[in-house]
Amino acid sequence: MDLDSILIYIDMGGFSAYVWPAYGACAGIMIWLIVASYIRLLREKRMLAKFGSRRTSVEKVSDIDRAEAHDDA
Amino acid sequence: MIMRSPKTLHRFANPARFMRLSSRALPWCLVMSFAFLLAGLYLGLFVAPPDYQQGESARIMFVHVPAAWLALLIYGVMAVASATALVWRHPLADLIAKSCAPIGAAFTIVALVTGSLWGKPMWGTWWVWDARLTSVLILLFLYLGYMALWQALENRETASKAAAILAIIGVINLPIIKFSVDWWNTLHQPSSVVKLSGSTIHSSMLWPLLIMAAGFLMFFFVVLILKVQREIIASKVRANQYLSSTHSHESSPPADRDE
Amino acid sequence: MTRKNRRLIFLLAGFSALTIAAVLVLSAFEESLVFFYSPTDVIAQELRSDVPIRLGGLVEDGSVSRASDGLTTTFQVTDMREVISVTYTGLLPDLFREGQGVVVEGHLGTDGVFVANEVLAKHDETYMPPEVADALKKSGQWKGTVP
């Protein structure tokens, strides 16, 4: 592949100003989604670990488990 | 039948079980998502031919259409989860609905932005107020409104109920979006892929589109798992905070920390 | 009746009521949800107003002509029943061509010529490679309106 054909490809038939920003915006938003979600999960895991080191932790019976048991009527 | 509390669903609604199963599924979803997205990008950007009318700008479709499909699908998932949370008080359904909203909003934005970037060279405008574009913008506001309700209401129970009701009301918008192009004169073209008379998109462009859509769907599962796991752990943290605050006889109520 | 059943019935009843309301509202506003009028609509209703209206249809084959200034274009918009002449000064979108769908915004003049201040191209739902389009045209299986 020579330089000319690469340039022709990048030009996208004159639509480069629309095609590449569309792919870029899509990639940017998707990367942000997955990275932000992962960082928040890690942060929450660290919070829980702090409680885990003290022996007051409720690892098994969380509040949502109990909420489930309440509303079974 | 439907009226009975589905015990089998309750088993899956067990957060501990969800943590276990989803942790096992996560790497698979991640790998499949990457594989499909890479294949889709390669096919869409290098293999698929240009369109006979739109030329190379038609390639925008390969990100625009899957994003728009997901925006609708995620709203459907969010509404079903909301209804389940409202009627059967499933603790997990509530967390799934809450986790769906930011993902759906993100894909709605992708659909709007990429559509706009296609509209400028093809239609000659970034935006028009036709029935399709307007109803998709309303979808974005429904997502944002749902997220705002969760943020605005202090009490978790109240926030969950209010947000669930909004999500269910918004379902009306889904058929409007889908059929807007058939019911009214719109600038947006009718559906090419999902239609009774068969798809009007050539297979050399349809396959890249479907593979891309599969990658998007897997990507949604990955982010959903990450977000639901975070919500489950956050609820455990809240329970611990409550416990330690009652142990130490502090008067402060359990902090309802979110985001 | 358990609390769950009651909640479910309330939910279904509420949702049905909402659906009916939505259908009624949408059919009431039918007129304003329409993005453009066809030439038949425009001629039948004599849509001459101060507010700009949108006219949509196909650009008639062989009707496009450019004035000597190179910017003003005149063409005819048809819905296969009525035809309206349109004049427009400005840049045309890429998809604007004879036989393709178009939506123009502007006023219908007293002489029956539509003066457009904006021209939007309307794409149809067909996607195919250029070679396939050529092959279809050669074999006479072409169903589209494009020459």
mmCIF file with all atom_site columns, N, CA and C in Angstrom, chain C residues 1-44:
data_model
loop_
_atom_site.group_PDB
_atom_site.id
_atom_site.type_symbol
_atom_site.label_atom_id
_atom_site.label_alt_id
_atom_site.label_comp_id
_atom_site.label_asym_id
_atom_site.label_entity_id
_atom_site.label_seq_id
_atom_site.pdbx_PDB_ins_code
_atom_site.Cartn_x
_atom_site.Cartn_y
_atom_site.Cartn_z
_atom_site.occupancy
_atom_site.B_iso_or_equiv
_atom_site.pdbx_formal_charge
_atom_site.auth_seq_id
_atom_site.auth_comp_id
_atom_site.auth_asym_id
_atom_site.auth_atom_id
_atom_site.pdbx_PDB_model_num
ATOM 1   N N  . MET C 1 1  ? -57.065 -11.101 46.769 1.00 0.00 ? 1  MET C N  1
ATOM 2   C CA . MET C 1 1  ? -56.068 -10.582 45.812 1.00 0.00 ? 1  MET C CA 1
ATOM 3   C C  . MET C 1 1  ? -54.835 -10.102 46.574 1.00 0.00 ? 1  MET C C  1
ATOM 4   N N  . THR C 1 2  ? -53.697 -10.587 46.149 1.00 0.00 ? 2  THR C N  1
ATOM 5   C CA . THR C 1 2  ? -52.497 -10.196 46.870 1.00 0.00 ? 2  THR C CA 1
ATOM 6   C C  . THR C 1 2  ? -52.070 -8.784  46.462 1.00 0.00 ? 2  THR C C  1
ATOM 7   N N  . ARG C 1 3  ? -51.142 -8.244  47.213 1.00 0.00 ? 3  ARG C N  1
ATOM 8   C CA . ARG C 1 3  ? -50.679 -6.890  46.907 1.00 0.00 ? 3  ARG C CA 1
ATOM 9   C C  . ARG C 1 3  ? -49.987 -6.857  45.552 1.00 0.00 ? 3  ARG C C  1
ATOM 10  N N  . LYS C 1 4  ? -49.306 -7.961  45.236 1.00 0.00 ? 4  LYS C N  1
ATOM 11  C CA . LYS C 1 4  ? -48.588 -8.008  43.951 1.00 0.00 ? 4  LYS C CA 1
ATOM 12  C C  . LYS C 1 4  ? -49.563 -7.949  42.783 1.00 0.00 ? 4  LYS C C  1
ATOM 13  N N  . ASN C 1 5  ? -50.641 -8.746  42.899 1.00 0.00 ? 5  ASN C N  1
ATOM 14  C CA . ASN C 1 5  ? -51.634 -8.747  41.823 1.00 0.00 ? 5  ASN C CA 1
ATOM 15  C C  . ASN C 1 5  ? -52.255 -7.378  41.650 1.00 0.00 ? 5  ASN C C  1
ATOM 16  N N  . ARG C 1 6  ? -52.537 -6.728  42.791 1.00 0.00 ? 6  ARG C N  1
ATOM 17  C CA . ARG C 1 6  ? -53.158 -5.402  42.723 1.00 0.00 ? 6  ARG C CA 1
ATOM 18  C C  . ARG C 1 6  ? -52.203 -4.424  42.028 1.00 0.00 ? 6  ARG C C  1
ATOM 19  N N  . ARG C 1 7  ? -50.950 -4.501  42.395 1.00 0.00 ? 7  ARG C N  1
ATOM 20  C CA . ARG C 1 7  ? -49.957 -3.597  41.765 1.00 0.00 ? 7  ARG C CA 1
ATOM 21  C C  . ARG C 1 7  ? -49.893 -3.841  40.268 1.00 0.00 ? 7  ARG C C  1
ATOM 22  N N  . LEU C 1 8  ? -49.922 -5.124  39.888 1.00 0.00 ? 8  LEU C N  1
ATOM 23  C CA . LEU C 1 8  ? -49.819 -5.473  38.468 1.00 0.00 ? 8  LEU C CA 1
ATOM 24  C C  . LEU C 1 8  ? -51.015 -4.938  37.694 1.00 0.00 ? 8  LEU C C  1
ATOM 25  N N  . ILE C 1 9  ? -52.229 -5.092  38.299 1.00 0.00 ? 9  ILE C N  1
ATOM 26  C CA . ILE C 1 9  ? -53.444 -4.644  37.608 1.00 0.00 ? 9  ILE C CA 1
ATOM 27  C C  . ILE C 1 9  ? -53.443 -3.118  37.486 1.00 0.00 ? 9  ILE C C  1
ATOM 28  N N  . PHE C 1 10 ? -53.034 -2.436  38.551 1.00 0.00 ? 10 PHE C N  1
ATOM 29  C CA . PHE C 1 10 ? -52.927 -0.970  38.484 1.00 0.00 ? 10 PHE C CA 1
ATOM 30  C C  . PHE C 1 10 ? -51.981 -0.549  37.367 1.00 0.00 ? 10 PHE C C  1
ATOM 31  N N  . LEU C 1 11 ? -50.879 -1.251  37.300 1.00 0.00 ? 11 LEU C N  1
ATOM 32  C CA . LEU C 1 11 ? -49.862 -0.913  36.296 1.00 0.00 ? 11 LEU C CA 1
ATOM 33  C C  . LEU C 1 11 ? -50.420 -1.098  34.887 1.00 0.00 ? 11 LEU C C  1
ATOM 34  N N  . LEU C 1 12 ? -51.090 -2.242  34.645 1.00 0.00 ? 12 LEU C N  1
ATOM 35  C CA . LEU C 1 12 ? -51.623 -2.517  33.316 1.00 0.00 ? 12 LEU C CA 1
ATOM 36  C C  . LEU C 1 12 ? -52.728 -1.523  32.963 1.00 0.00 ? 12 LEU C C  1
ATOM 37  N N  . ALA C 1 13 ? -53.605 -1.229  33.937 1.00 0.00 ? 13 ALA C N  1
ATOM 38  C CA . ALA C 1 13 ? -54.696 -0.283  33.694 1.00 0.00 ? 13 ALA C CA 1
ATOM 39  C C  . ALA C 1 13 ? -54.124 1.100   33.382 1.00 0.00 ? 13 ALA C C  1
ATOM 40  N N  . GLY C 1 14 ? -53.156 1.511   34.173 1.00 0.00 ? 14 GLY C N  1
ATOM 41  C CA . GLY C 1 14 ? -52.545 2.826   33.962 1.00 0.00 ? 14 GLY C CA 1
ATOM 42  C C  . GLY C 1 14 ? -51.897 2.912   32.601 1.00 0.00 ? 14 GLY C C  1
ATOM 43  N N  . PHE C 1 15 ? -51.208 1.845   32.236 1.00 0.00 ? 15 PHE C N  1
ATOM 44  C CA . PHE C 1 15 ? -50.501 1.853   30.964 1.00 0.00 ? 15 PHE C CA 1
ATOM 45  C C  . PHE C 1 15 ? -51.478 1.871   29.785 1.00 0.00 ? 15 PHE C C  1
ATOM 46  N N  . SER C 1 16 ? -52.591 1.115   29.903 1.00 0.00 ? 16 SER C N  1
ATOM 47  C CA . SER C 1 16 ? -53.585 1.111   28.818 1.00 0.00 ? 16 SER C CA 1
ATOM 48  C C  . SER C 1 16 ? -54.181 2.501   28.644 1.00 0.00 ? 16 SER C C  1
ATOM 49  N N  . ALA C 1 17 ? -54.520 3.137   29.759 1.00 0.00 ? 17 ALA C N  1
ATOM 50  C CA . ALA C 1 17 ? -55.095 4.479   29.694 1.00 0.00 ? 17 ALA C CA 1
ATOM 51  C C  . ALA C 1 17 ? -54.124 5.430   28.998 1.00 0.00 ? 17 ALA C C  1
ATOM 52  N N  . LEU C 1 18 ? -52.865 5.286   29.359 1.00 0.00 ? 18 LEU C N  1
ATOM 53  C CA . LEU C 1 18 ? -51.832 6.148   28.790 1.00 0.00 ? 18 LEU C CA 1
ATOM 54  C C  . LEU C 1 18 ? -51.689 5.929   27.288 1.00 0.00 ? 18 LEU C C  1
ATOM 55  N N  . THR C 1 19 ? -51.753 4.654   26.873 1.00 0.00 ? 19 THR C N  1
ATOM 56  C CA . THR C 1 19 ? -51.628 4.340   25.447 1.00 0.00 ? 19 THR C CA 1
ATOM 57  C C  . THR C 1 19 ? -52.772 4.971   24.658 1.00 0.00 ? 19 THR C C  1
ATOM 58  N N  . ILE C 1 20 ? -53.996 4.844   25.198 1.00 0.00 ? 20 ILE C N  1
ATOM 59  C CA . ILE C 1 20 ? -55.155 5.430   24.524 1.00 0.00 ? 20 ILE C CA 1
ATOM 60  C C  . ILE C 1 20 ? -54.964 6.947   24.413 1.00 0.00 ? 20 ILE C C  1
ATOM 61  N N  . ALA C 1 21 ? -54.520 7.559   25.517 1.00 0.00 ? 21 ALA C N  1
ATOM 62  C CA . ALA C 1 21 ? -54.303 9.006   25.512 1.00 0.00 ? 21 ALA C CA 1
ATOM 63  C C  . ALA C 1 21 ? -53.292 9.386   24.439 1.00 0.00 ? 21 ALA C C  1
ATOM 64  N N  . ALA C 1 22 ? -52.200 8.608   24.357 1.00 0.00 ? 22 ALA C N  1
ATOM 65  C CA . ALA C 1 22 ? -51.148 8.919   23.388 1.00 0.00 ? 22 ALA C CA 1
ATOM 66  C C  . ALA C 1 22 ? -51.675 8.809   21.956 1.00 0.00 ? 22 ALA C C  1
ATOM 67  N N  . VAL C 1 23 ? -52.462 7.754   21.694 1.00 0.00 ? 23 VAL C N  1
ATOM 68  C CA . VAL C 1 23 ? -53.011 7.572   20.344 1.00 0.00 ? 23 VAL C CA 1
ATOM 69  C C  . VAL C 1 23 ? -53.915 8.747   19.986 1.00 0.00 ? 23 VAL C C  1
ATOM 70  N N  . LEU C 1 24 ? -54.763 9.170   20.958 1.00 0.00 ? 24 LEU C N  1
ATOM 71  C CA . LEU C 1 24 ? -55.669 10.293  20.698 1.00 0.00 ? 24 LEU C CA 1
ATOM 72  C C  . LEU C 1 24 ? -54.895 11.575  20.415 1.00 0.00 ? 24 LEU C C  1
ATOM 73  N N  . VAL C 1 25 ? -53.884 11.834  21.240 1.00 0.00 ? 25 VAL C N  1
ATOM 74  C CA . VAL C 1 25 ? -53.101 13.064  21.064 1.00 0.00 ? 25 VAL C CA 1
ATOM 75  C C  . VAL C 1 25 ? -52.402 13.045  19.705 1.00 0.00 ? 25 VAL C C  1
ATOM 76  N N  . LEU C 1 26 ? -51.781 11.915  19.360 1.00 0.00 ? 26 LEU C N  1
ATOM 77  C CA . LEU C 1 26 ? -51.034 11.834  18.106 1.00 0.00 ? 26 LEU C CA 1
ATOM 78  C C  . LEU C 1 26 ? -51.954 11.995  16.901 1.00 0.00 ? 26 LEU C C  1
ATOM 79  N N  . SER C 1 27 ? -53.177 11.406  16.975 1.00 0.00 ? 27 SER C N  1
ATOM 80  C CA . SER C 1 27 ? -54.065 11.550  15.822 1.00 0.00 ? 27 SER C CA 1
ATOM 81  C C  . SER C 1 27 ? -54.623 12.966  15.746 1.00 0.00 ? 27 SER C C  1
ATOM 82  N N  . ALA C 1 28 ? -54.741 13.631  16.915 1.00 0.00 ? 28 ALA C N  1
ATOM 83  C CA . ALA C 1 28 ? -55.215 15.012  16.905 1.00 0.00 ? 28 ALA C CA 1
ATOM 84  C C  . ALA C 1 28 ? -54.181 15.946  16.284 1.00 0.00 ? 28 ALA C C  1
ATOM 85  N N  . PHE C 1 29 ? -52.907 15.648  16.520 1.00 0.00 ? 29 PHE C N  1
ATOM 86  C CA . PHE C 1 29 ? -51.846 16.521  16.019 1.00 0.00 ? 29 PHE C CA 1
ATOM 87  C C  . PHE C 1 29 ? -51.252 16.021  14.707 1.00 0.00 ? 29 PHE C C  1
ATOM 88  N N  . GLU C 1 30 ? -51.926 15.060  14.103 1.00 0.00 ? 30 GLU C N  1
ATOM 89  C CA . GLU C 1 30 ? -51.480 14.457  12.855 1.00 0.00 ? 30 GLU C CA 1
ATOM 90  C C  . GLU C 1 30 ? -50.896 15.493  11.885 1.00 0.00 ? 30 GLU C C  1
ATOM 91  N N  . GLU C 1 31 ? -51.675 16.570  11.709 1.00 0.00 ? 31 GLU C N  1
ATOM 92  C CA . GLU C 1 31 ? -51.336 17.607  10.737 1.00 0.00 ? 31 GLU C CA 1
ATOM 93  C C  . GLU C 1 31 ? -49.954 18.222  11.010 1.00 0.00 ? 31 GLU C C  1
ATOM 94  N N  . SER C 1 32 ? -49.679 18.532  12.277 1.00 0.00 ? 32 SER C N  1
ATOM 95  C CA . SER C 1 32 ? -48.424 19.224  12.577 1.00 0.00 ? 32 SER C CA 1
ATOM 96  C C  . SER C 1 32 ? -47.256 18.259  12.666 1.00 0.00 ? 32 SER C C  1
ATOM 97  N N  . LEU C 1 33 ? -47.547 16.934  12.693 1.00 0.00 ? 33 LEU C N  1
ATOM 98  C CA . LEU C 1 33 ? -46.448 15.976  12.726 1.00 0.00 ? 33 LEU C CA 1
ATOM 99  C C  . LEU C 1 33 ? -45.917 15.693  11.326 1.00 0.00 ? 33 LEU C C  1
ATOM 100 N N  . VAL C 1 34 ? -46.659 16.172  10.339 1.00 0.00 ? 34 VAL C N  1
ATOM 101 C CA . VAL C 1 34 ? -46.238 15.961  8.957  1.00 0.00 ? 34 VAL C CA 1
ATOM 102 C C  . VAL C 1 34 ? -45.102 16.921  8.636  1.00 0.00 ? 34 VAL C C  1
ATOM 103 N N  . PHE C 1 35 ? -44.000 16.364  8.148  1.00 0.00 ? 35 PHE C N  1
ATOM 104 C CA . PHE C 1 35 ? -42.824 17.208  7.926  1.00 0.00 ? 35 PHE C CA 1
ATOM 105 C C  . PHE C 1 35 ? -42.953 18.028  6.646  1.00 0.00 ? 35 PHE C C  1
ATOM 106 N N  . PHE C 1 36 ? -43.623 17.460  5.630  1.00 0.00 ? 36 PHE C N  1
ATOM 107 C CA . PHE C 1 36 ? -43.760 18.192  4.372  1.00 0.00 ? 36 PHE C CA 1
ATOM 108 C C  . PHE C 1 36 ? -45.095 17.868  3.708  1.00 0.00 ? 36 PHE C C  1
ATOM 109 N N  . TYR C 1 37 ? -45.498 18.710  2.771  1.00 0.00 ? 37 TYR C N  1
ATOM 110 C CA . TYR C 1 37 ? -46.716 18.482  1.998  1.00 0.00 ? 37 TYR C CA 1
ATOM 111 C C  . TYR C 1 37 ? -46.339 18.036  0.597  1.00 0.00 ? 37 TYR C C  1
ATOM 112 N N  . SER C 1 38 ? -47.195 17.232  -0.011 1.00 0.00 ? 38 SER C N  1
ATOM 113 C CA . SER C 1 38 ? -46.962 16.825  -1.394 1.00 0.00 ? 38 SER C CA 1
ATOM 114 C C  . SER C 1 38 ? -47.471 17.935  -2.316 1.00 0.00 ? 38 SER C C  1
ATOM 115 N N  . PRO C 1 39 ? -47.030 17.984  -3.574 1.00 0.00 ? 39 PRO C N  1
ATOM 116 C CA . PRO C 1 39 ? -47.545 18.981  -4.517 1.00 0.00 ? 39 PRO C CA 1
ATOM 117 C C  . PRO C 1 39 ? -49.076 18.961  -4.587 1.00 0.00 ? 39 PRO C C  1
ATOM 118 N N  . THR C 1 40 ? -49.671 17.758  -4.520 1.00 0.00 ? 40 THR C N  1
ATOM 119 C CA . THR C 1 40 ? -51.137 17.671  -4.542 1.00 0.00 ? 40 THR C CA 1
ATOM 120 C C  . THR C 1 40 ? -51.751 18.430  -3.373 1.00 0.00 ? 40 THR C C  1
ATOM 121 N N  . ASP C 1 41 ? -51.175 18.216  -2.156 1.00 0.00 ? 41 ASP C N  1
ATOM 122 C CA . ASP C 1 41 ? -51.666 18.930  -0.971 1.00 0.00 ? 41 ASP C CA 1
ATOM 123 C C  . ASP C 1 41 ? -51.574 20.435  -1.181 1.00 0.00 ? 41 ASP C C  1
ATOM 124 N N  . VAL C 1 42 ? -50.403 20.865  -1.657 1.00 0.00 ? 42 VAL C N  1
ATOM 125 C CA . VAL C 1 42 ? -50.137 22.299  -1.768 1.00 0.00 ? 42 VAL C CA 1
ATOM 126 C C  . VAL C 1 42 ? -51.121 22.939  -2.747 1.00 0.00 ? 42 VAL C C  1
ATOM 127 N N  . ILE C 1 43 ? -51.376 22.283  -3.873 1.00 0.00 ? 43 ILE C N  1
ATOM 128 C CA . ILE C 1 43 ? -52.264 22.861  -4.870 1.00 0.00 ? 43 ILE C CA 1
ATOM 129 C C  . ILE C 1 43 ? -53.722 22.799  -4.400 1.00 0.00 ? 43 ILE C C  1
ATOM 130 N N  . ALA C 1 44 ? -54.106 21.661  -3.807 1.00 0.00 ? 44 ALA C N  1
ATOM 131 C CA . ALA C 1 44 ? -55.492 21.502  -3.362 1.00 0.00 ? 44 ALA C CA 1
ATOM 132 C C  . ALA C 1 44 ? -55.831 22.486  -2.254 1.00 0.00 ? 44 ALA C C  1
#
